[in-house]
PDB file of C-alpha atoms in Angstrom:
ATOM      1  CA  MET A 124     -44.615 -29.094  38.087  1.00  0.00           C
ATOM      2  CA  LYS A 125     -45.973 -32.494  37.128  1.00  0.00           C
ATOM      3  CA  THR A 126     -46.743 -31.230  33.625  1.00  0.00           C
ATOM      4  CA  LYS A 127     -43.214 -29.851  33.283  1.00  0.00           C
ATOM      5  CA  ASN A 128     -41.747 -33.188  34.344  1.00  0.00           C
ATOM      6  CA  ILE A 129     -43.858 -35.033  31.790  1.00  0.00           C
ATOM      7  CA  LEU A 130     -42.752 -32.624  29.057  1.00  0.00           C
ATOM      8  CA  LEU A 131     -39.120 -32.996  30.096  1.00  0.00           C
ATOM      9  CA  ILE A 132     -39.356 -36.790  30.036  1.00  0.00           C
ATOM     10  CA  ALA A 133     -41.019 -36.668  26.618  1.00  0.00           C
ATOM     11  CA  TRP A 134     -38.301 -34.343  25.281  1.00  0.00           C
ATOM     12  CA  VAL A 135     -35.512 -36.575  26.586  1.00  0.00           C
ATOM     13  CA  ALA A 136     -37.181 -39.651  25.095  1.00  0.00           C
ATOM     14  CA  ALA A 137     -37.550 -37.946  21.721  1.00  0.00           C
ATOM     15  CA  TRP A 138     -33.929 -36.789  21.812  1.00  0.00           C
ATOM     16  CA  ALA A 139     -32.707 -40.259  22.700  1.00  0.00           C
ATOM     17  CA  ALA A 140     -34.765 -41.843  19.942  1.00  0.00           C
ATOM     18  CA  GLY A 141     -33.148 -39.587  17.359  1.00  0.00           C
ATOM     19  CA  THR A 142     -29.630 -39.903  18.700  1.00  0.00           C
ATOM     20  CA  VAL A 143     -27.154 -42.092  16.850  1.00  0.00           C
ATOM     21  CA  LEU A 144     -25.083 -44.342  19.060  1.00  0.00           C
ATOM     22  CA  ALA A 145     -21.472 -43.350  19.503  1.00  0.00           C
ATOM     23  CA  ALA A 146     -18.971 -45.351  17.492  1.00  0.00           C
ATOM     24  CA  PRO A 147     -17.918 -48.074  17.316  1.00  0.00           C
ATOM     25  CA  TYR A 148     -21.089 -49.850  16.317  1.00  0.00           C
ATOM     26  CA  VAL A 149     -22.586 -52.164  13.723  1.00  0.00           C
ATOM     27  CA  VAL A 150     -25.862 -51.499  11.921  1.00  0.00           C
ATOM     28  CA  LEU A 151     -27.983 -54.577  11.233  1.00  0.00           C
ATOM     29  CA  PRO A 152     -30.346 -54.991   8.247  1.00  0.00           C
ATOM     30  CA  ASN A 153     -33.347 -54.163  10.462  1.00  0.00           C
ATOM     31  CA  GLY A 154     -31.755 -50.853  11.422  1.00  0.00           C
ATOM     32  CA  GLN A 155     -30.716 -51.941  14.906  1.00  0.00           C
ATOM     33  CA  GLN A 156     -27.388 -50.542  16.065  1.00  0.00           C
ATOM     34  CA  VAL A 157     -25.158 -52.813  18.113  1.00  0.00           C
ATOM     35  CA  PRO A 158     -22.697 -50.751  20.192  1.00  0.00           C
ATOM     36  CA  GLY A 159     -19.259 -51.849  21.259  1.00  0.00           C
ATOM     37  CA  THR A 160     -15.990 -50.637  22.682  1.00  0.00           C
ATOM     38  CA  ALA A 161     -13.678 -51.736  19.861  1.00  0.00           C
ATOM     39  CA  ILE A 162     -14.110 -52.842  16.275  1.00  0.00           C
ATOM     40  CA  ARG A 163     -12.006 -54.507  13.625  1.00  0.00           C
ATOM     41  CA  ALA A 164     -12.670 -55.264   9.966  1.00  0.00           C
ATOM     42  CA  LEU A 165     -11.207 -58.564   8.786  1.00  0.00           C
ATOM     43  CA  ALA A 166      -9.701 -59.267   5.388  1.00  0.00           C
ATOM     44  CA  ASN A 167     -12.596 -61.559   4.436  1.00  0.00           C
ATOM     45  CA  GLY A 168     -15.183 -58.823   5.039  1.00  0.00           C
ATOM     46  CA  ASP A 169     -16.274 -59.987   8.492  1.00  0.00           C
ATOM     47  CA  VAL A 170     -16.290 -57.534  11.394  1.00  0.00           C
ATOM     48  CA  ASN A 171     -15.325 -58.233  14.996  1.00  0.00           C
ATOM     49  CA  LEU A 172     -17.072 -55.986  17.519  1.00  0.00           C
ATOM     50  CA  THR A 173     -15.976 -56.050  21.148  1.00  0.00           C
ATOM     51  CA  THR A 174     -19.052 -55.736  23.377  1.00  0.00           C
ATOM     52  CA  SER A 175     -19.717 -56.069  27.100  1.00  0.00           C
ATOM     53  CA  ALA A 176     -20.436 -59.754  26.451  1.00  0.00           C
ATOM     54  CA  GLY A 177     -17.194 -60.337  24.566  1.00  0.00           C
ATOM     55  CA  VAL A 178     -16.151 -60.296  20.920  1.00  0.00           C
ATOM     56  CA  ARG A 179     -19.019 -60.722  18.484  1.00  0.00           C
ATOM     57  CA  THR A 180     -18.325 -61.567  14.856  1.00  0.00           C
ATOM     58  CA  PHE A 181     -20.598 -60.246  12.130  1.00  0.00           C
ATOM     59  CA  PRO A 182     -20.095 -62.205   8.889  1.00  0.00           C
ATOM     60  CA  LYS A 183     -19.835 -60.246   5.656  1.00  0.00           C
ATOM     61  CA  GLY A 184     -23.304 -59.515   4.310  1.00  0.00           C
ATOM     62  CA  SER A 185     -25.020 -59.831   7.691  1.00  0.00           C
ATOM     63  CA  PHE A 186     -24.821 -56.101   8.472  1.00  0.00           C
ATOM     64  CA  LEU A 187     -25.419 -52.826   6.669  1.00  0.00           C
ATOM     65  CA  LYS A 188     -22.539 -50.825   8.059  1.00  0.00           C
ATOM     66  CA  ALA A 189     -19.716 -51.026  10.581  1.00  0.00           C
ATOM     67  CA  VAL A 190     -18.467 -47.769  12.089  1.00  0.00           C
ATOM     68  CA  ALA A 191     -15.304 -47.132  14.079  1.00  0.00           C
ATOM     69  CA  ASP A 192     -14.504 -44.183  16.324  1.00  0.00           C
ATOM     70  CA  LYS A 193     -13.481 -41.157  14.298  1.00  0.00           C
ATOM     71  CA  PRO A 194      -9.707 -41.302  13.885  1.00  0.00           C
ATOM     72  CA  ALA A 195      -7.855 -38.244  15.175  1.00  0.00           C
ATOM     73  CA  GLU A 196      -6.152 -37.966  11.797  1.00  0.00           C
ATOM     74  CA  TYR A 197      -9.465 -37.104  10.140  1.00  0.00           C
ATOM     75  CA  ASP A 198      -9.826 -33.714  11.837  1.00  0.00           C
ATOM     76  CA  GLN A 199      -6.130 -33.109  11.225  1.00  0.00           C
ATOM     77  CA  ALA A 200      -6.672 -33.804   7.530  1.00  0.00           C
ATOM     78  CA  VAL A 201      -9.658 -31.450   7.358  1.00  0.00           C
ATOM     79  CA  ALA A 202      -7.623 -28.722   9.062  1.00  0.00           C
ATOM     80  CA  ALA A 203      -4.774 -29.282   6.608  1.00  0.00           C
ATOM     81  CA  LEU A 204      -7.194 -29.138   3.678  1.00  0.00           C
ATOM     82  CA  ASN A 205      -8.763 -25.911   4.930  1.00  0.00           C
ATOM     83  CA  GLY A 206      -5.284 -24.499   5.468  1.00  0.00           C
ATOM     84  CA  LYS A 207      -4.332 -25.418   1.889  1.00  0.00           C
ATOM     85  CA  LYS A 208      -1.659 -27.821   3.123  1.00  0.00           C
ATOM     86  CA  TYR A 209      -2.621 -30.242   0.413  1.00  0.00           C
ATOM     87  CA  ASP A 210       0.334 -32.628   0.596  1.00  0.00           C
ATOM     88  CA  GLU A 211      -0.246 -33.121   4.308  1.00  0.00           C
ATOM     89  CA  ALA A 212      -3.980 -33.623   3.756  1.00  0.00           C
ATOM     90  CA  VAL A 213      -3.367 -36.214   1.033  1.00  0.00           C
ATOM     91  CA  LYS A 214      -0.979 -38.153   3.263  1.00  0.00           C
ATOM     92  CA  LEU A 215      -3.381 -38.175   6.208  1.00  0.00           C
ATOM     93  CA  LEU A 216      -6.453 -39.053   4.154  1.00  0.00           C
ATOM     94  CA  THR A 217      -4.673 -41.817   2.266  1.00  0.00           C
ATOM     95  CA  GLY A 218      -3.623 -43.283   5.594  1.00  0.00           C
ATOM     96  CA  ILE A 219      -7.196 -43.203   6.902  1.00  0.00           C
ATOM     97  CA  VAL A 220      -8.529 -44.924   3.783  1.00  0.00           C
ATOM     98  CA  ALA A 221      -6.036 -47.743   4.337  1.00  0.00           C
ATOM     99  CA  SER A 222      -6.331 -48.095   8.121  1.00  0.00           C
ATOM    100  CA  GLN A 223     -10.120 -47.712   8.348  1.00  0.00           C
ATOM    101  CA  ARG A 224     -11.068 -49.979   5.464  1.00  0.00           C
ATOM    102  CA  GLY A 225     -14.598 -51.260   5.918  1.00  0.00           C
ATOM    103  CA  LEU A 226     -15.236 -49.101   8.993  1.00  0.00           C
ATOM    104  CA  ASP A 227     -16.982 -46.095   7.373  1.00  0.00           C
ATOM    105  CA  TRP A 228     -14.183 -43.583   7.914  1.00  0.00           C
ATOM    106  CA  ASP A 229     -12.438 -44.961   4.861  1.00  0.00           C
ATOM    107  CA  VAL A 230     -15.361 -43.661   2.799  1.00  0.00           C
ATOM    108  CA  GLN A 231     -15.495 -40.353   4.684  1.00  0.00           C
ATOM    109  CA  ALA A 232     -11.798 -39.789   4.003  1.00  0.00           C
ATOM    110  CA  ALA A 233     -12.095 -40.939   0.396  1.00  0.00           C
ATOM    111  CA  LYS A 234     -14.862 -38.379  -0.187  1.00  0.00           C
ATOM    112  CA  ILE A 235     -12.576 -35.420   0.513  1.00  0.00           C
ATOM    113  CA  LEU A 236      -9.311 -36.887  -0.768  1.00  0.00           C
ATOM    114  CA  PRO A 237     -10.022 -35.691  -4.351  1.00  0.00           C
ATOM    115  CA  GLN A 238     -10.313 -32.095  -3.091  1.00  0.00           C
ATOM    116  CA  ALA A 239      -6.826 -32.306  -1.631  1.00  0.00           C
ATOM    117  CA  LEU A 240      -5.471 -33.816  -4.838  1.00  0.00           C
ATOM    118  CA  LEU A 241      -7.088 -31.082  -6.926  1.00  0.00           C
ATOM    119  CA  GLY A 242      -5.658 -28.504  -4.545  1.00  0.00           C
ATOM    120  CA  LYS A 243      -2.135 -29.719  -5.236  1.00  0.00           C
ATOM    121  CA  GLY A 244      -2.805 -29.762  -8.979  1.00  0.00           C
ATOM    122  CA  ASP A 245      -3.164 -33.521  -9.402  1.00  0.00           C
ATOM    123  CA  ALA A 246      -6.393 -33.643 -11.415  1.00  0.00           C
ATOM    124  CA  GLU A 247      -5.704 -37.114 -12.801  1.00  0.00           C
ATOM    125  CA  GLY A 248      -5.118 -38.367  -9.276  1.00  0.00           C
ATOM    126  CA  ALA A 249      -8.424 -36.808  -8.230  1.00  0.00           C
ATOM    127  CA  VAL A 250     -10.248 -38.640 -11.026  1.00  0.00           C
ATOM    128  CA  LYS A 251      -8.738 -41.946  -9.895  1.00  0.00           C
ATOM    129  CA  ALA A 252      -9.621 -41.140  -6.285  1.00  0.00           C
ATOM    130  CA  TYR A 253     -13.266 -40.599  -7.238  1.00  0.00           C
ATOM    131  CA  GLU A 254     -13.277 -43.866  -9.178  1.00  0.00           C
ATOM    132  CA  ARG A 255     -11.915 -45.702  -6.132  1.00  0.00           C
ATOM    133  CA  LEU A 256     -14.526 -44.003  -3.944  1.00  0.00           C
ATOM    134  CA  PHE A 257     -17.327 -45.274  -6.174  1.00  0.00           C
ATOM    135  CA  LEU A 258     -15.920 -48.804  -5.967  1.00  0.00           C
ATOM    136  CA  MET A 259     -15.841 -48.525  -2.179  1.00  0.00           C
ATOM    137  CA  SER A 260     -19.359 -47.126  -1.892  1.00  0.00           C
ATOM    138  CA  ALA A 261     -22.063 -47.536  -4.527  1.00  0.00           C
ATOM    139  CA  GLU A 262     -24.099 -44.913  -2.653  1.00  0.00           C
ATOM    140  CA  GLU A 263     -21.485 -42.261  -3.363  1.00  0.00           C
ATOM    141  CA  LYS A 264     -21.958 -42.756  -7.092  1.00  0.00           C
ATOM    142  CA  GLN A 265     -25.509 -41.469  -6.575  1.00  0.00           C
ATOM    143  CA  ASN A 266     -24.370 -38.610  -4.354  1.00  0.00           C
ATOM    144  CA  PRO A 267     -24.684 -35.420  -6.463  1.00  0.00           C
ATOM    145  CA  GLU A 268     -21.769 -33.770  -4.673  1.00  0.00           C
ATOM    146  CA  SER A 269     -19.438 -36.656  -5.488  1.00  0.00           C
ATOM    147  CA  ALA A 270     -20.794 -37.126  -9.014  1.00  0.00           C
ATOM    148  CA  TRP A 271     -20.262 -33.473  -9.918  1.00  0.00           C
ATOM    149  CA  GLY A 272     -16.933 -33.537  -8.125  1.00  0.00           C
ATOM    150  CA  LEU A 273     -15.787 -36.260 -10.502  1.00  0.00           C
ATOM    151  CA  ARG A 274     -16.984 -34.220 -13.484  1.00  0.00           C
ATOM    152  CA  ARG A 275     -15.044 -31.168 -12.309  1.00  0.00           C
ATOM    153  CA  ALA A 276     -11.976 -33.364 -11.869  1.00  0.00           C
ATOM    154  CA  LEU A 277     -12.419 -34.782 -15.383  1.00  0.00           C
ATOM    155  CA  LEU A 278     -12.607 -31.219 -16.701  1.00  0.00           C
ATOM    156  CA  GLN A 279      -9.406 -30.188 -14.940  1.00  0.00           C
ATOM    157  CA  ALA A 280      -7.698 -33.391 -16.067  1.00  0.00           C
ATOM    158  CA  LYS A 281      -8.721 -32.557 -19.655  1.00  0.00           C
ATOM    159  CA  GLN A 282     -10.376 -35.949 -19.999  1.00  0.00           C
ATOM    160  CA  TYR A 283     -13.020 -34.478 -22.267  1.00  0.00           C
ATOM    161  CA  PRO A 284     -14.373 -37.627 -24.004  1.00  0.00           C
ATOM    162  CA  ALA A 285     -15.088 -39.307 -20.661  1.00  0.00           C
ATOM    163  CA  LEU A 286     -16.643 -36.117 -19.330  1.00  0.00           C
ATOM    164  CA  LEU A 287     -18.832 -35.668 -22.407  1.00  0.00           C
ATOM    165  CA  ARG A 288     -20.146 -39.211 -22.009  1.00  0.00           C
ATOM    166  CA  GLN A 289     -21.157 -38.364 -18.466  1.00  0.00           C
ATOM    167  CA  LEU A 290     -22.786 -35.110 -19.528  1.00  0.00           C
ATOM    168  CA  ASP A 291     -24.737 -36.918 -22.257  1.00  0.00           C
ATOM    169  CA  ALA A 292     -26.038 -39.364 -19.649  1.00  0.00           C
ATOM    170  CA  VAL A 293     -27.042 -36.531 -17.323  1.00  0.00           C
ATOM    171  CA  ALA A 294     -28.836 -34.695 -20.125  1.00  0.00           C
ATOM    172  CA  ALA A 295     -30.691 -37.861 -21.134  1.00  0.00           C
ATOM    173  CA  GLY A 296     -31.756 -39.099 -17.733  1.00  0.00           C
ATOM    174  CA  GLY A 297     -31.165 -36.403 -15.154  1.00  0.00           C
ATOM    175  CA  SER A 298     -33.300 -33.623 -13.744  1.00  0.00           C
ATOM    176  CA  ARG A 299     -33.740 -30.271 -15.477  1.00  0.00           C
ATOM    177  CA  PRO A 300     -31.309 -28.534 -13.090  1.00  0.00           C
ATOM    178  CA  ASP A 301     -28.706 -31.250 -13.665  1.00  0.00           C
ATOM    179  CA  ALA A 302     -29.215 -31.035 -17.422  1.00  0.00           C
ATOM    180  CA  ALA A 303     -28.653 -27.282 -17.163  1.00  0.00           C
ATOM    181  CA  ARG A 304     -25.429 -27.812 -15.222  1.00  0.00           C
ATOM    182  CA  ALA A 305     -24.333 -30.332 -17.842  1.00  0.00           C
ATOM    183  CA  GLN A 306     -24.971 -27.818 -20.616  1.00  0.00           C
ATOM    184  CA  THR A 307     -22.898 -25.203 -18.789  1.00  0.00           C
ATOM    185  CA  MET A 308     -20.069 -27.677 -18.358  1.00  0.00           C
ATOM    186  CA  ARG A 309     -20.086 -28.253 -22.114  1.00  0.00           C
ATOM    187  CA  GLY A 310     -19.232 -24.587 -22.361  1.00  0.00           C
ATOM    188  CA  ASP A 311     -16.428 -25.087 -19.844  1.00  0.00           C
ATOM    189  CA  ILE A 312     -14.984 -27.813 -22.075  1.00  0.00           C
ATOM    190  CA  GLN A 313     -15.036 -25.495 -25.086  1.00  0.00           C
ATOM    191  CA  LEU A 314     -13.511 -22.633 -23.120  1.00  0.00           C
ATOM    192  CA  ALA A 315     -10.746 -24.887 -21.794  1.00  0.00           C
ATOM    193  CA  GLN A 316      -9.836 -25.570 -25.427  1.00  0.00           C
ATOM    194  CA  ASN A 317      -9.943 -21.853 -26.247  1.00  0.00           C
ATOM    195  CA  ASN A 318     -13.090 -22.216 -28.357  1.00  0.00           C
ATOM    196  CA  VAL A 319     -14.520 -19.024 -26.912  1.00  0.00           C
ATOM    197  CA  GLU A 320     -17.336 -18.534 -29.416  1.00  0.00           C
ATOM    198  CA  LEU A 321     -18.567 -22.115 -29.007  1.00  0.00           C
ATOM    199  CA  ALA A 322     -18.317 -21.737 -25.236  1.00  0.00           C
ATOM    200  CA  ALA A 323     -20.451 -18.590 -25.367  1.00  0.00           C
ATOM    201  CA  LEU A 324     -23.106 -20.451 -27.353  1.00  0.00           C
ATOM    202  CA  ASP A 325     -23.195 -23.307 -24.840  1.00  0.00           C
ATOM    203  CA  TYR A 326     -23.505 -20.914 -21.908  1.00  0.00           C
ATOM    204  CA  LEU A 327     -26.268 -18.994 -23.682  1.00  0.00           C
ATOM    205  CA  ARG A 328     -28.127 -22.238 -24.334  1.00  0.00           C
ATOM    206  CA  THR A 329     -28.214 -22.853 -20.596  1.00  0.00           C
ATOM    207  CA  ALA A 330     -29.313 -19.308 -19.815  1.00  0.00           C
ATOM    208  CA  ILE A 331     -32.090 -19.331 -22.429  1.00  0.00           C
ATOM    209  CA  LEU A 332     -33.280 -22.928 -22.713  1.00  0.00           C
ATOM    210  CA  PHE A 333     -33.274 -23.591 -18.972  1.00  0.00           C
ATOM    211  CA  ALA A 334     -34.656 -20.258 -17.773  1.00  0.00           C
ATOM    212  CA  ASP A 335     -37.681 -22.142 -16.435  1.00  0.00           C
ATOM    213  CA  ILE A 336     -35.713 -23.799 -13.628  1.00  0.00           C
ATOM    214  CA  ARG A 337     -35.441 -20.436 -11.825  1.00  0.00           C
ATOM    215  CA  ASP A 338     -32.246 -21.451 -10.048  1.00  0.00           C
ATOM    216  CA  ALA A 339     -30.114 -18.377  -9.351  1.00  0.00           C
ATOM    217  CA  ALA A 340     -26.934 -20.372  -8.800  1.00  0.00           C
ATOM    218  CA  ILE A 341     -27.186 -22.329 -12.059  1.00  0.00           C
ATOM    219  CA  LEU A 342     -28.527 -19.534 -14.254  1.00  0.00           C
ATOM    220  CA  GLY A 343     -26.273 -16.938 -12.668  1.00  0.00           C
ATOM    221  CA  GLU A 344     -23.204 -19.025 -13.455  1.00  0.00           C
ATOM    222  CA  ALA A 345     -24.254 -19.705 -17.045  1.00  0.00           C
ATOM    223  CA  THR A 346     -25.194 -16.082 -17.716  1.00  0.00           C
ATOM    224  CA  TYR A 347     -21.996 -14.747 -16.168  1.00  0.00           C
ATOM    225  CA  LYS A 348     -19.854 -17.160 -18.160  1.00  0.00           C
ATOM    226  CA  ALA A 349     -21.733 -16.230 -21.327  1.00  0.00           C
ATOM    227  CA  ALA A 350     -21.062 -12.562 -20.590  1.00  0.00           C
ATOM    228  CA  ALA A 351     -17.379 -13.217 -19.897  1.00  0.00           C
ATOM    229  CA  ALA A 352     -17.018 -15.138 -23.156  1.00  0.00           C
ATOM    230  CA  LEU A 353     -18.771 -12.383 -25.103  1.00  0.00           C
ATOM    231  CA  GLU A 354     -16.506  -9.841 -23.426  1.00  0.00           C
ATOM    232  CA  GLN A 355     -13.505 -11.779 -24.724  1.00  0.00           C
ATOM    233  CA  LEU A 356     -15.069 -11.619 -28.172  1.00  0.00           C
ATOM    234  CA  LYS A 357     -15.570  -7.846 -27.710  1.00  0.00           C
ATOM    235  CA  ASP A 358     -19.313  -8.289 -28.100  1.00  0.00           C
ATOM    236  CA  PRO A 359     -21.202  -5.302 -26.584  1.00  0.00           C
ATOM    237  CA  ARG A 360     -24.003  -7.609 -25.382  1.00  0.00           C
ATOM    238  CA  ALA A 361     -21.689  -8.725 -22.586  1.00  0.00           C
ATOM    239  CA  LYS A 362     -22.608  -5.651 -20.510  1.00  0.00           C
ATOM    240  CA  GLU A 363     -26.308  -6.512 -20.655  1.00  0.00           C
ATOM    241  CA  LEU A 364     -25.642 -10.021 -19.420  1.00  0.00           C
ATOM    242  CA  PHE A 365     -23.420  -8.857 -16.568  1.00  0.00           C
ATOM    243  CA  LYS A 366     -26.253  -6.539 -15.524  1.00  0.00           C
ATOM    244  CA  LYS A 367     -28.720  -9.431 -15.730  1.00  0.00           C
ATOM    245  CA  VAL A 368     -26.599 -11.510 -13.362  1.00  0.00           C
ATOM    246  CA  ALA A 369     -26.295  -8.654 -10.873  1.00  0.00           C
ATOM    247  CA  THR A 370     -29.969  -7.712 -10.906  1.00  0.00           C
ATOM    248  CA  GLU A 371     -31.859 -10.947 -11.571  1.00  0.00           C
ATOM    249  CA  TYR A 372     -29.523 -13.492  -9.994  1.00  0.00           C
ATOM    250  CA  GLY A 373     -28.372 -11.587  -6.950  1.00  0.00           C
ATOM    251  CA  ALA A 374     -28.176 -14.792  -4.915  1.00  0.00           C
ATOM    252  CA  SER A 375     -25.619 -16.221  -7.335  1.00  0.00           C
ATOM    253  CA  PRO A 376     -21.971 -16.392  -6.234  1.00  0.00           C
ATOM    254  CA  TYR A 377     -21.236 -14.652  -9.550  1.00  0.00           C
ATOM    255  CA  ALA A 378     -23.377 -11.595  -8.768  1.00  0.00           C
ATOM    256  CA  ALA A 379     -20.588  -9.677  -7.025  1.00  0.00           C
ATOM    257  CA  GLN A 380     -18.221 -10.260  -9.943  1.00  0.00           C
ATOM    258  CA  ALA A 381     -20.925  -9.168 -12.360  1.00  0.00           C
ATOM    259  CA  ARG A 382     -21.466  -5.898 -10.482  1.00  0.00           C
ATOM    260  CA  GLY A 383     -17.779  -5.177 -10.908  1.00  0.00           C
ATOM    261  CA  LYS A 384     -18.227  -5.446 -14.669  1.00  0.00           C
ATOM    262  CA  MET A 385     -21.127  -3.002 -14.917  1.00  0.00           C
TER     263      MET A 385
END
């Protein structure tokens, strides 16, 4: 019994050590979290946190992050986005960005706002939303999900020169998988301009030159798109590539589509 109690105490201690304090709270440079019951971001960048000892002001630059309670509108916005009610999602998320400025949820809302804008067909708005997100949070500029989200938005907005500059930078300084994704997106740019033959060549470059990365998602996409482009060109090699996707890249989201082409 004593041993069980010791184990239970140890488990609870470990759980507590890894548990993030409930919002609202302020994170100090040393990692300490200061909890409160209410929080407010001021126009000058300071934050007022109401604690059991009263209101404590954290001057701008003296803390790493200030976090408010999750606004109810956030879950409503996510539900609207999942339900493809894009106008409603945009309205809710835009409101959160404004009302939660400097309190973390502005960034959380700004991260998914571009998805809602793309859903309603506003690709240019999505590009601007990503640009605002990166101004709000330098960390998000390094977030692969957000970075590639911007590139997809640029593609849909037909802002090809800006997108190509980004792809050049990725190819020059990114990882091999990212360089492969960039090469595939070059094909997407060509295909969007109805340059099917050039698109096929770009997709094939990814499939052949980056075969060493052994990433089913990346190679499956490139190979499938190469096959689809060749099919448009009535090239019989398309069938072989569809088969390759289905058999060698079965984990790819494109595998099921490829099997339907065999």
